[in-house]
XYZ file of C-alpha atoms in Angstrom:
742
model
C 36.776 -24.890 -57.196
C 37.676 -25.832 -53.438
C 41.018 -26.800 -51.688
C 41.083 -27.704 -48.287
C 44.627 -28.418 -46.114
C 47.284 -26.785 -44.496
C 50.113 -24.660 -45.576
C 53.237 -26.635 -45.195
C 55.866 -23.802 -46.315
C 55.880 -20.212 -48.024
C 58.136 -19.966 -50.969
C 57.563 -16.388 -51.152
C 55.522 -13.879 -49.019
C 55.348 -10.007 -49.627
C 55.567 -8.288 -46.021
C 53.431 -5.244 -47.412
C 50.872 -6.953 -49.123
C 50.909 -10.392 -48.331
C 50.950 -11.861 -51.848
C 52.206 -15.281 -51.448
C 53.572 -18.499 -53.195
C 52.920 -21.497 -50.793
C 53.193 -25.228 -50.616
C 49.653 -26.426 -50.036
C 49.079 -30.094 -48.489
C 45.579 -31.435 -49.157
C 43.395 -32.720 -46.187
C 43.878 -36.528 -47.459
C 47.679 -35.538 -46.818
C 48.735 -37.410 -49.960
C 48.945 -34.651 -52.288
C 50.538 -31.090 -52.585
C 49.582 -28.129 -54.633
C 51.477 -24.907 -55.079
C 49.158 -21.910 -54.435
C 49.335 -18.144 -55.184
C 47.223 -15.514 -53.949
C 47.149 -13.011 -51.141
C 47.289 -14.695 -47.689
C 47.495 -11.954 -44.817
C 47.987 -13.092 -41.302
C 48.701 -16.505 -42.585
C 51.157 -18.915 -40.926
C 52.693 -22.381 -41.915
C 50.573 -25.104 -40.262
C 47.123 -22.768 -40.658
C 44.360 -24.972 -41.923
C 42.633 -22.689 -44.903
C 39.447 -23.542 -47.344
C 40.588 -22.027 -50.503
C 38.409 -20.884 -53.444
C 39.926 -20.420 -57.036
C 41.257 -22.123 -59.589
C 44.019 -24.152 -61.213
C 46.037 -22.250 -63.733
C 49.138 -23.292 -65.779
C 52.195 -20.944 -65.102
C 54.534 -20.797 -68.246
C 57.468 -21.172 -66.363
C 56.394 -23.089 -63.015
C 53.653 -25.062 -64.643
C 50.271 -25.867 -62.712
C 49.156 -23.816 -59.792
C 46.238 -22.970 -57.825
C 45.309 -19.414 -58.090
C 43.661 -18.177 -54.813
C 40.509 -15.904 -55.066
C 39.213 -15.929 -51.639
C 40.127 -18.143 -48.286
C 38.852 -19.033 -45.017
C 40.672 -19.756 -41.883
C 39.682 -22.797 -40.356
C 40.038 -24.401 -36.854
C 42.492 -27.304 -37.274
C 40.247 -30.350 -37.387
C 42.848 -33.017 -35.728
C 45.159 -32.891 -32.635
C 48.014 -33.493 -35.270
C 47.113 -30.551 -37.142
C 47.124 -28.315 -34.155
C 50.166 -29.156 -33.223
C 51.559 -28.711 -36.168
C 50.218 -25.384 -36.327
C 51.227 -24.541 -32.626
C 54.797 -25.665 -33.025
C 54.921 -23.389 -36.481
C 56.210 -20.592 -34.117
C 52.697 -18.224 -35.269
C 52.274 -17.665 -31.323
C 55.065 -15.997 -29.827
C 56.202 -18.246 -26.931
C 55.241 -21.704 -28.179
C 57.696 -23.893 -30.214
C 57.982 -27.542 -31.038
C 58.587 -29.024 -27.279
C 55.880 -26.650 -25.859
C 53.254 -27.432 -28.370
C 53.915 -31.062 -27.819
C 53.490 -30.265 -23.963
C 50.311 -28.616 -24.526
C 48.431 -31.078 -26.957
C 49.664 -33.936 -24.383
C 48.055 -31.978 -21.504
C 44.911 -31.077 -22.891
C 44.406 -33.448 -26.276
C 41.008 -32.179 -28.077
C 40.278 -29.740 -25.338
C 43.321 -27.579 -26.669
C 41.491 -25.036 -28.757
C 38.647 -24.675 -26.153
C 41.466 -23.835 -23.715
C 43.227 -21.363 -25.916
C 39.901 -19.403 -26.506
C 38.064 -19.606 -22.895
C 40.421 -20.878 -20.438
C 43.859 -19.625 -21.689
C 45.261 -19.128 -17.760
C 44.962 -23.228 -17.719
C 48.230 -23.009 -20.048
C 50.213 -22.216 -16.640
C 49.464 -25.718 -15.730
C 51.958 -26.681 -18.051
C 55.988 -26.612 -16.691
C 57.687 -23.475 -18.046
C 54.389 -21.591 -18.706
C 53.643 -18.628 -16.104
C 50.765 -17.449 -15.538
C 51.839 -13.987 -17.398
C 53.071 -15.977 -20.070
C 49.769 -17.801 -20.079
C 47.853 -14.437 -20.389
C 50.123 -13.485 -23.292
C 49.420 -16.639 -25.211
C 45.652 -16.145 -24.827
C 45.749 -12.631 -26.010
C 47.658 -13.188 -28.887
C 45.977 -16.145 -30.029
C 42.689 -14.430 -29.588
C 43.661 -11.308 -31.501
C 45.030 -13.502 -34.501
C 41.368 -15.033 -34.355
C 39.897 -11.526 -34.523
C 42.025 -10.792 -37.428
C 40.908 -14.001 -39.699
C 37.331 -12.789 -38.544
C 38.112 -9.468 -40.294
C 39.483 -11.456 -43.768
C 36.423 -13.617 -43.823
C 34.047 -10.808 -43.221
C 35.707 -8.751 -46.027
C 35.957 -11.541 -48.581
C 32.160 -12.008 -48.585
C 31.827 -8.851 -50.264
C 34.671 -8.962 -52.940
C 37.245 -6.711 -50.806
C 40.261 -9.034 -51.119
C 43.062 -10.185 -48.549
C 45.340 -7.732 -49.437
C 43.372 -5.004 -48.449
C 42.085 -6.774 -45.327
C 45.562 -6.136 -43.691
C 45.239 -2.370 -44.417
C 41.808 -2.439 -42.804
C 43.057 -4.094 -39.845
C 45.967 -1.790 -39.464
C 43.742 0.883 -39.398
C 40.543 0.178 -37.125
C 42.498 -2.577 -35.278
C 41.255 -5.881 -33.716
C 37.143 -4.480 -33.370
C 37.350 -3.726 -37.256
C 34.405 -5.915 -38.119
C 32.026 -3.916 -35.497
C 33.279 -0.709 -36.836
C 32.572 -1.922 -40.471
C 29.110 -2.963 -39.088
C 27.862 0.250 -37.854
C 29.498 2.064 -40.838
C 30.617 0.035 -43.825
C 31.365 3.327 -45.975
C 34.515 4.414 -43.724
C 36.237 1.994 -45.962
C 36.412 4.346 -48.415
C 39.272 6.610 -46.633
C 40.969 3.129 -45.798
C 41.151 1.210 -48.886
C 43.030 2.964 -52.105
C 40.793 2.176 -54.870
C 38.039 0.192 -53.119
C 34.882 -0.574 -55.241
C 32.170 1.304 -53.977
C 29.486 -1.293 -55.055
C 31.406 -3.271 -52.503
C 30.845 -1.560 -49.461
C 27.457 -0.887 -50.718
C 27.015 -4.949 -50.600
C 27.792 -4.540 -46.856
C 25.479 -1.958 -46.243
C 22.607 -3.309 -47.805
C 23.274 -6.904 -45.996
C 23.476 -4.543 -42.352
C 20.242 -2.646 -43.413
C 21.685 0.828 -43.861
C 19.134 2.772 -46.017
C 19.877 3.566 -49.714
C 19.396 7.595 -49.000
C 21.377 7.445 -45.679
C 23.680 10.279 -44.865
C 26.425 8.043 -44.269
C 25.931 6.497 -47.612
C 25.772 9.865 -49.803
C 28.556 11.629 -47.843
C 30.913 8.597 -48.660
C 30.003 8.438 -52.014
C 31.058 11.973 -52.292
C 34.152 11.288 -51.111
C 34.990 8.337 -52.965
C 34.074 10.367 -56.298
C 36.517 13.325 -55.137
C 39.109 10.367 -54.415
C 39.031 9.055 -57.550
C 39.367 12.581 -59.304
C 42.011 12.750 -57.335
C 43.724 9.402 -58.456
C 43.548 11.016 -61.815
C 45.565 14.343 -60.507
C 42.766 16.455 -59.743
C 42.741 18.317 -56.829
C 38.951 19.580 -57.320
C 35.828 18.790 -59.101
C 33.511 21.067 -60.362
C 30.384 20.997 -58.104
C 27.780 20.091 -61.214
C 29.835 17.075 -62.599
C 30.583 15.721 -58.991
C 26.438 15.782 -58.645
C 26.140 13.824 -61.867
C 28.632 11.301 -60.837
C 27.284 10.651 -57.443
C 23.802 10.374 -58.948
C 25.143 7.859 -61.355
C 26.725 5.734 -58.524
C 24.452 6.112 -56.007
C 20.824 6.511 -57.612
C 19.862 9.220 -55.370
C 18.062 12.716 -55.844
C 20.171 15.540 -56.507
C 18.925 17.616 -53.282
C 20.153 14.820 -51.082
C 23.623 14.933 -52.423
C 23.439 19.026 -52.401
C 22.316 18.735 -48.444
C 25.106 16.253 -47.682
C 27.597 18.426 -49.796
C 26.564 21.392 -47.229
C 26.757 18.943 -44.313
C 30.427 18.025 -45.200
C 31.386 21.635 -45.759
C 30.314 22.478 -42.707
C 32.184 19.628 -40.808
C 35.406 20.770 -42.984
C 35.701 17.243 -44.383
C 35.136 19.003 -47.906
C 35.605 22.472 -49.084
C 33.103 24.130 -51.475
C 34.586 27.336 -53.243
C 32.640 29.708 -55.468
C 34.544 31.439 -58.377
C 32.980 33.331 -61.530
C 32.619 30.255 -63.524
C 31.552 27.638 -61.390
C 31.283 25.911 -57.745
C 34.752 23.776 -57.395
C 34.751 20.894 -54.715
C 37.816 19.852 -52.631
C 38.709 17.468 -50.264
C 39.946 18.555 -47.156
C 43.551 17.790 -47.289
C 43.998 19.083 -51.097
C 42.026 22.433 -50.071
C 44.428 22.768 -46.839
C 47.730 21.855 -48.816
C 46.978 24.258 -51.646
C 45.847 26.847 -49.541
C 49.342 26.360 -47.402
C 51.408 26.518 -50.625
C 49.707 29.780 -51.909
C 50.059 31.673 -48.667
C 53.852 30.435 -48.119
C 54.869 31.184 -51.679
C 53.398 34.795 -51.206
C 55.275 34.968 -48.022
C 58.309 34.130 -49.550
C 57.911 36.383 -52.582
C 57.375 39.605 -50.464
C 59.737 38.859 -47.816
C 62.548 41.287 -47.415
C 65.212 40.551 -50.779
C 68.124 39.922 -47.778
C 70.063 38.072 -50.761
C 70.017 40.860 -53.372
C 73.373 41.676 -54.836
C 74.194 44.837 -56.059
C 76.301 45.343 -59.464
C 74.754 42.013 -60.408
C 75.187 42.293 -63.862
C 78.711 42.957 -63.836
C 78.807 39.442 -61.663
C 77.402 37.777 -64.401
C 79.469 39.073 -67.475
C 82.218 37.967 -65.226
C 81.106 34.610 -64.786
C 80.956 34.524 -68.196
C 84.063 34.971 -68.848
C 85.124 32.595 -66.580
C 83.040 29.815 -67.657
C 83.588 30.667 -71.144
C 79.828 31.213 -71.955
C 78.094 33.326 -73.950
C 74.493 33.843 -72.502
C 71.687 34.762 -74.558
C 69.389 37.580 -73.745
C 66.712 35.831 -72.146
C 69.359 33.680 -69.948
C 71.068 37.003 -68.992
C 67.491 38.161 -68.087
C 66.734 35.112 -66.089
C 69.763 35.486 -63.939
C 69.338 38.948 -63.391
C 65.285 38.349 -62.329
C 67.084 35.754 -59.766
C 68.704 38.733 -58.204
C 66.004 41.121 -58.286
C 63.345 38.341 -56.724
C 62.926 36.106 -54.003
C 60.727 33.575 -55.836
C 61.750 33.103 -59.907
C 60.586 30.404 -62.717
C 62.891 29.126 -65.525
C 60.914 27.391 -68.100
C 61.653 25.958 -71.637
C 62.657 22.557 -73.389
C 65.952 20.899 -74.320
C 68.702 22.645 -75.703
C 67.237 26.184 -74.566
C 69.903 26.823 -71.807
C 68.255 26.030 -68.132
C 71.623 24.379 -67.030
C 73.618 26.982 -68.039
C 71.557 29.282 -66.325
C 71.784 26.875 -63.069
C 75.527 26.700 -63.694
C 76.215 30.500 -63.874
C 74.315 30.987 -60.539
C 76.170 28.631 -58.646
C 79.283 30.347 -59.586
C 78.317 33.752 -58.610
C 76.534 32.949 -55.524
C 79.473 30.614 -54.452
C 82.251 33.419 -55.029
C 80.613 35.701 -52.584
C 80.059 32.471 -50.090
C 76.626 32.112 -50.405
C 74.866 28.624 -49.867
C 73.614 27.038 -52.883
C 71.321 24.176 -52.717
C 70.002 21.933 -55.598
C 67.090 19.330 -55.238
C 64.822 17.632 -57.694
C 61.794 15.133 -57.110
C 63.246 11.660 -57.788
C 66.689 10.296 -57.699
C 67.330 10.047 -60.985
C 66.793 13.431 -61.651
C 68.788 14.661 -58.597
C 71.523 12.422 -59.867
C 71.418 14.079 -63.665
C 71.498 17.580 -61.924
C 74.447 16.670 -59.908
C 76.022 15.361 -63.469
C 75.329 18.598 -65.397
C 76.111 21.153 -62.597
C 79.016 19.432 -60.829
C 77.335 20.287 -57.355
C 75.767 17.905 -54.881
C 71.911 17.497 -55.588
C 69.177 15.749 -53.422
C 65.979 14.385 -53.500
C 63.296 16.780 -52.059
C 62.422 14.007 -49.691
C 66.064 13.450 -48.452
C 66.706 17.419 -48.227
C 63.624 17.807 -45.942
C 63.987 14.499 -44.050
C 60.213 13.462 -44.591
C 60.726 9.687 -44.315
C 58.706 7.372 -45.158
C 55.844 9.682 -46.817
C 53.324 7.549 -48.591
C 52.999 9.684 -51.677
C 49.706 8.022 -52.827
C 47.710 8.375 -49.976
C 45.973 11.589 -49.138
C 47.510 11.657 -45.603
C 48.083 14.043 -43.252
C 49.696 17.372 -44.624
C 51.546 18.368 -41.436
C 54.002 16.356 -41.651
C 57.524 17.339 -39.899
C 60.225 18.454 -42.120
C 63.763 19.800 -41.771
C 64.288 23.308 -42.542
C 66.097 24.019 -45.711
C 69.553 26.021 -44.946
C 70.008 27.831 -47.905
C 70.872 31.347 -49.538
C 69.342 29.850 -52.550
C 67.513 27.163 -53.531
C 67.281 25.801 -57.050
C 64.461 22.978 -57.556
C 64.773 21.279 -61.128
C 62.236 18.941 -62.901
C 59.039 20.835 -61.236
C 56.676 19.554 -63.456
C 56.954 16.169 -61.387
C 56.057 17.633 -58.408
C 52.793 17.350 -56.747
C 50.728 19.144 -54.491
C 51.512 17.317 -51.330
C 55.413 17.641 -51.855
C 55.338 20.974 -52.753
C 53.497 21.369 -49.469
C 56.153 20.190 -47.473
C 58.933 21.781 -49.730
C 57.563 25.515 -49.276
C 57.045 25.146 -45.306
C 60.817 24.130 -44.864
C 62.220 27.475 -47.148
C 63.031 30.277 -44.443
C 61.715 33.868 -45.403
C 64.631 35.451 -47.237
C 65.691 32.586 -49.446
C 65.785 32.668 -53.017
C 63.937 29.921 -54.733
C 64.539 29.032 -58.361
C 61.863 26.564 -60.017
C 63.124 25.292 -62.730
C 61.115 22.979 -65.531
C 59.134 22.152 -68.749
C 55.575 22.385 -68.438
C 55.241 20.592 -71.666
C 56.752 17.423 -70.135
C 54.397 14.832 -68.550
C 52.511 16.041 -65.233
C 53.131 14.691 -61.924
C 51.925 11.285 -60.565
C 50.167 12.575 -57.670
C 47.285 15.554 -57.746
C 48.163 18.893 -58.801
C 49.459 20.731 -61.881
C 52.193 22.868 -59.516
C 54.483 24.153 -62.250
C 51.570 25.157 -64.737
C 49.345 26.609 -61.892
C 52.471 28.963 -60.554
C 53.037 30.066 -64.434
C 49.458 30.590 -65.107
C 48.894 32.357 -61.736
C 51.049 35.613 -62.755
C 51.995 36.178 -59.461
C 55.780 35.170 -59.896
C 58.724 35.936 -62.128
C 58.933 33.831 -64.978
C 61.306 33.537 -67.826
C 60.442 31.796 -70.606
C 63.563 30.027 -72.724
C 62.571 29.495 -76.042
C 65.842 29.587 -78.210
C 67.295 26.522 -79.276
C 71.396 27.407 -79.063
C 73.391 26.654 -81.975
C 75.097 23.728 -80.878
C 71.685 22.162 -79.784
C 70.081 22.754 -82.979
C 72.560 20.537 -84.750
C 71.144 17.709 -82.797
C 67.914 15.954 -84.758
C 66.726 14.561 -81.378
C 66.319 18.274 -79.948
C 65.139 19.613 -83.237
C 62.753 16.921 -83.777
C 61.695 17.262 -79.803
C 60.712 20.910 -80.530
C 58.832 20.268 -83.578
C 56.652 17.568 -81.987
C 55.886 20.037 -78.911
C 54.564 22.691 -81.819
C 52.722 19.867 -83.320
C 55.042 19.698 -86.475
C 55.261 15.894 -87.791
C 59.185 14.642 -87.930
C 58.098 11.847 -90.639
C 59.618 12.549 -94.005
C 60.834 16.237 -92.728
C 64.388 17.421 -93.011
C 64.662 20.701 -91.112
C 68.142 20.210 -90.049
C 71.650 21.914 -90.875
C 74.123 20.239 -93.410
C 76.571 19.289 -90.416
C 73.662 18.508 -88.270
C 74.361 15.333 -86.076
C 73.275 11.763 -87.216
C 71.414 11.071 -83.897
C 67.953 10.354 -84.850
C 66.077 7.676 -86.702
C 62.795 6.404 -87.195
C 61.523 2.881 -88.045
C 58.052 2.925 -89.539
C 57.010 -0.353 -88.064
C 53.276 -1.995 -87.189
C 53.699 -5.231 -86.841
C 54.518 -5.969 -83.289
C 56.393 -9.373 -83.631
C 58.574 -7.070 -86.061
C 58.595 -4.550 -83.527
C 60.272 -6.694 -81.443
C 62.635 -8.015 -83.566
C 63.841 -4.494 -84.395
C 64.374 -3.550 -80.440
C 66.204 -6.959 -79.887
C 68.281 -6.750 -82.828
C 69.203 -2.862 -81.967
C 69.903 -4.042 -78.373
C 72.355 -7.146 -79.128
C 74.258 -5.782 -82.138
C 73.194 -3.158 -84.548
C 74.236 0.087 -81.862
C 76.992 -1.596 -80.944
C 78.469 -1.627 -84.480
C 76.843 1.885 -85.369
C 78.387 3.830 -82.227
C 79.990 1.123 -80.099
C 76.989 1.317 -77.475
C 76.550 -1.283 -75.315
C 73.071 -2.352 -73.683
C 74.076 -2.290 -70.293
C 76.311 0.772 -70.197
C 74.324 3.236 -72.187
C 71.022 1.941 -73.790
C 67.585 2.404 -72.537
C 64.059 1.004 -74.065
C 61.173 3.058 -73.410
C 57.605 2.206 -73.800
C 54.295 4.032 -73.173
C 52.519 1.089 -71.168
C 53.355 -2.074 -69.111
C 50.749 -4.246 -70.655
C 50.995 -5.981 -74.004
C 53.501 -7.760 -75.915
C 55.427 -4.081 -76.086
C 54.854 -3.163 -72.615
C 57.508 -3.253 -69.899
C 56.610 -6.803 -68.504
C 56.802 -8.660 -71.818
C 59.499 -6.686 -73.067
C 61.759 -7.179 -69.885
C 61.178 -10.729 -70.132
C 62.578 -10.692 -74.209
C 65.344 -8.404 -73.489
C 66.283 -10.510 -70.256
C 66.586 -13.461 -72.597
C 68.529 -12.236 -75.264
C 70.936 -10.419 -73.323
C 71.248 -12.233 -69.916
C 69.774 -15.847 -70.523
C 69.896 -18.667 -68.125
C 73.353 -20.728 -67.857
C 74.777 -22.743 -65.273
C 76.890 -20.729 -64.265
C 74.996 -17.751 -63.345
C 73.143 -17.568 -59.994
C 69.627 -16.648 -60.110
C 66.324 -16.298 -57.957
C 62.725 -16.900 -58.503
C 60.800 -14.294 -56.575
C 57.173 -13.950 -57.443
C 56.448 -13.607 -60.895
C 60.290 -12.421 -61.569
C 63.298 -14.224 -62.232
C 66.184 -12.119 -61.134
C 69.652 -12.954 -62.360
C 73.227 -11.788 -61.998
C 74.153 -9.335 -64.496
C 69.973 -8.291 -64.609
C 69.479 -4.461 -64.935
C 67.232 -3.839 -62.483
C 65.294 -0.602 -60.990
C 64.235 0.352 -57.525
C 60.509 1.306 -57.434
C 60.028 2.678 -54.056
C 61.507 4.705 -51.790
C 63.736 3.426 -49.372
C 65.233 5.528 -46.851
C 67.191 2.904 -44.797
C 68.856 0.667 -46.774
C 72.821 1.004 -46.346
C 75.060 1.578 -49.499
C 78.865 1.897 -49.705
C 80.784 3.308 -52.762
C 84.436 2.591 -53.408
C 87.070 0.788 -51.286
C 87.290 1.088 -47.339
C 91.103 0.616 -47.927
C 90.963 4.086 -49.803
C 89.366 6.726 -47.866
C 89.877 9.275 -50.263
C 87.038 7.698 -52.541
C 85.064 5.529 -50.060
C 81.464 6.794 -49.150
C 78.884 5.472 -47.383
C 75.226 6.403 -46.584
C 71.897 5.043 -46.471
C 68.887 5.486 -49.178
C 68.095 4.205 -52.498
C 64.971 5.695 -54.330
C 62.473 5.251 -56.653
C 63.763 5.045 -60.265
C 67.314 4.705 -59.570
C 68.752 1.927 -61.933
C 71.554 -0.486 -61.538
C 72.621 -4.321 -61.996
C 72.583 -7.143 -60.183
C 76.103 -8.082 -59.307
C 75.829 -11.025 -57.019
C 73.010 -13.314 -55.638
C 73.983 -15.218 -52.544
C 72.066 -18.173 -51.783
C 73.428 -19.430 -48.449
C 73.251 -15.855 -46.955
C 69.684 -15.109 -48.907
C 71.108 -11.827 -50.532
C 71.123 -9.909 -53.620
C 74.038 -7.303 -54.350
C 72.942 -4.608 -56.577
C 75.315 -2.104 -57.851
C 73.894 1.377 -59.262
C 74.669 3.514 -61.823
C 76.059 6.071 -59.456
C 78.348 3.208 -58.327
C 76.896 2.647 -54.971
C 76.533 -1.027 -53.381
C 73.311 -2.013 -51.639
C 72.694 -5.708 -50.440
C 68.977 -6.727 -50.292
C 67.780 -9.883 -48.478
C 65.614 -12.055 -50.589
C 62.213 -10.933 -48.436
C 63.296 -7.162 -49.591
C 63.351 -7.975 -53.468
C 59.719 -6.597 -53.888
C 61.401 -3.281 -54.122
C 62.968 -4.326 -57.273
C 62.063 -4.836 -61.023
C 63.407 -5.357 -64.279
C 64.548 -2.131 -66.028
C 65.578 -3.433 -69.435
C 62.395 -1.630 -70.589
C 60.956 0.804 -68.477
C 57.823 3.052 -69.061
C 57.982 6.665 -70.163
C 56.734 7.921 -66.887
C 59.285 6.304 -65.100
C 61.851 7.646 -67.022
C 60.817 11.266 -66.633
C 63.612 13.266 -64.699
C 66.320 11.082 -66.363
C 68.298 10.857 -69.333
C 70.089 7.962 -71.375
C 72.955 8.202 -73.982
C 70.856 6.130 -76.282
C 67.166 5.734 -76.194
C 64.887 3.056 -78.065
C 61.357 4.728 -77.899
C 58.720 1.921 -79.023
C 55.022 3.304 -80.171
C 53.047 0.045 -79.975
C 49.023 0.106 -80.145
C 47.748 1.641 -76.614
C 44.978 3.004 -75.005
C 44.548 6.714 -76.478
C 44.979 7.902 -73.335
C 48.497 7.211 -73.613
C 48.852 8.427 -77.258
C 49.852 11.757 -76.595
C 51.729 14.299 -77.546
C 53.096 15.134 -74.151
C 54.202 11.560 -73.560
C 55.962 11.506 -76.715
C 57.737 14.515 -76.230
C 58.829 13.487 -72.709
C 60.126 10.016 -74.313
C 61.998 11.935 -77.183
C 63.674 14.169 -74.625
C 65.256 11.383 -72.561
C 67.924 10.261 -75.074
C 71.273 12.432 -75.100
C 73.305 11.074 -77.995
C 71.021 9.003 -79.945
C 67.409 8.220 -80.463
C 65.632 5.700 -82.241
C 61.765 6.015 -82.651
C 59.994 2.417 -83.620
C 56.476 2.817 -84.406
C 53.423 2.730 -86.787
C 53.576 6.052 -88.918
C 49.651 6.708 -88.270
C 50.265 6.103 -84.526
C 53.352 8.324 -84.214
C 51.118 11.124 -86.445
C 48.291 10.666 -83.726
C 50.278 11.043 -80.996
C 51.530 14.401 -82.321
C 48.171 15.865 -83.297
C 46.995 14.609 -80.120
C 47.480 17.444 -77.769
C 44.308 17.212 -76.007
C 45.591 15.804 -72.792
C 43.170 15.318 -69.694
C 43.188 19.011 -68.209
C 43.408 18.734 -64.591
C 40.930 20.368 -62.586
C 43.101 22.167 -59.553
C 42.638 25.191 -57.127
C 45.802 26.284 -56.940
C 45.285 29.538 -59.161
C 42.121 30.004 -57.093
C 43.562 30.266 -53.664
C 46.238 32.875 -55.112
C 43.165 34.889 -55.762
C 41.604 34.980 -52.310
C 44.881 35.714 -50.753
């Protein structure tokens, strides 16, 4: 279906990817349609031909879903005036637009494209201004050509903006010379779409361009799945399947790419591994720096350290286990030390003891974690300030989802001892930035649980460091007496060991009543359980209140029990629409005052305040809200077009309506998003999902998010399947190899 007309008004437009909701006036001028889709570089007044289909939104009714669009020249003088008056070209407003149309009439477009200096004939437009207007007008038309060119081949408008930002106004010419450069630009681009462009312009199927790009594409796909390298034989098989070329040609291109250092071929006893250059370089730098840190002079060594430990045991009223004592002592003996263990095994106790020892000797202790929530939890459990790694290093707006430069400048870490928590969440790029910021002689303690979910980005840092055998590692495996009373902790350890908690009673008589399992298969009934627990039953059971201390977790975003639908249901149940409450429609979301929300990207610049300006003893101010931080919408100001959010740590930040793409509802969040966080009460649902999600470590990670009460809701067979499914997809990484070659 096609529509032709112009953009009358934007209801919503995402600045980062140009996803838009707009009022579209059909060319007849008699009908108005709401259109939704990606419209990069489009302004009010632009004339467009849209391709797509009519759909019915359950909340907003009938609307046109854009599949592709074409920017058209305004076909009437009236349309052209409206376009110019919209402000899309700097220096031209309504009054100037009227003058231009009155002067040039139907010749206006010709003047803009071929004779822009004639604009200086109009009073108020200098020759310099005429030149600038002509330059901007023609640049915009170049951009629109890029969009149209890529749309032909199924590369959407959302990706067109990335292409333009990378290649500039000559993008079409550059792509026509070598369309395979798109592999390095467009995240997740379909290789078949690039092939379509290549075939159209006559690039041979066995060209070096094509095969080399196919190799890099395959390696990129592998990195999206967490791998830093691919076995050569498997890579060739995959590339052959998508390109349909001889293996010999793939071999030749592998050699050429290796010579040009765009990839690296590394031989081991078992196989030959292929790395993309940034990933190879990052792992190499990590290995080299960690060995240098390990082998540097132990300048922070303390004599009579065992006595110091015993003193702090008394001061802190602790009774350290043999393993805990060993761990703290090893940190004194070594520059780099790894502490691992599950919940209740005393990792936090070790950190607190270390802090007390080093602070008493006026040594500087720095604490950090990969996410804002993990850093906040670290601060709460230790009583000391903890930062995100990004904030500590002042990396800035580092894009974690891209294989960009690994040479970003970082701020050196000024510390005598650095403690890094939740190491399982650290990927290869973040680790590279971290280790290069650490001065030789600084003690480093890596803390984590290798059985938790791996990092979102490529790499398996914690596991690789342990498996390398290069660094002193202490495994904490004893559950402390107090922790052993918790059914949450006991069951979590059971799950980690492949022991089913359903129907098992492995607790002391005085065990806490902090774990419940509800066997439910029907998803409508599962939803009923979630809603009734959230609204009433948990409040009656333990005075738990949803917005204060309850969190719903699920493995997936999709489906009836995925975050998307659960958030809608929970919002309606816990914060329904009433006249007295302000709300703001934003894309597919309805944000209301009182909603629980989560920040979904790192924002280093947003200003926040905490406390009252009238009380300087408690007042704080700063910048930065980070991915994973949870809060509530305190106010929606429709006059100022702002939303006030109060986060769990009491800091308050204001968001312009245009910045709401940084937020999403958090009544329910995925287990992946919850990693590094803890909640008093967790309702963990286990709905039917992809087998890739039904894994032991996902269940274990979800269970260990609960501090006081855990309720698991799911089909008995599915839960048992997760417990038994320890065949999580092994990541191929090269860090261990790098250690072997140093």
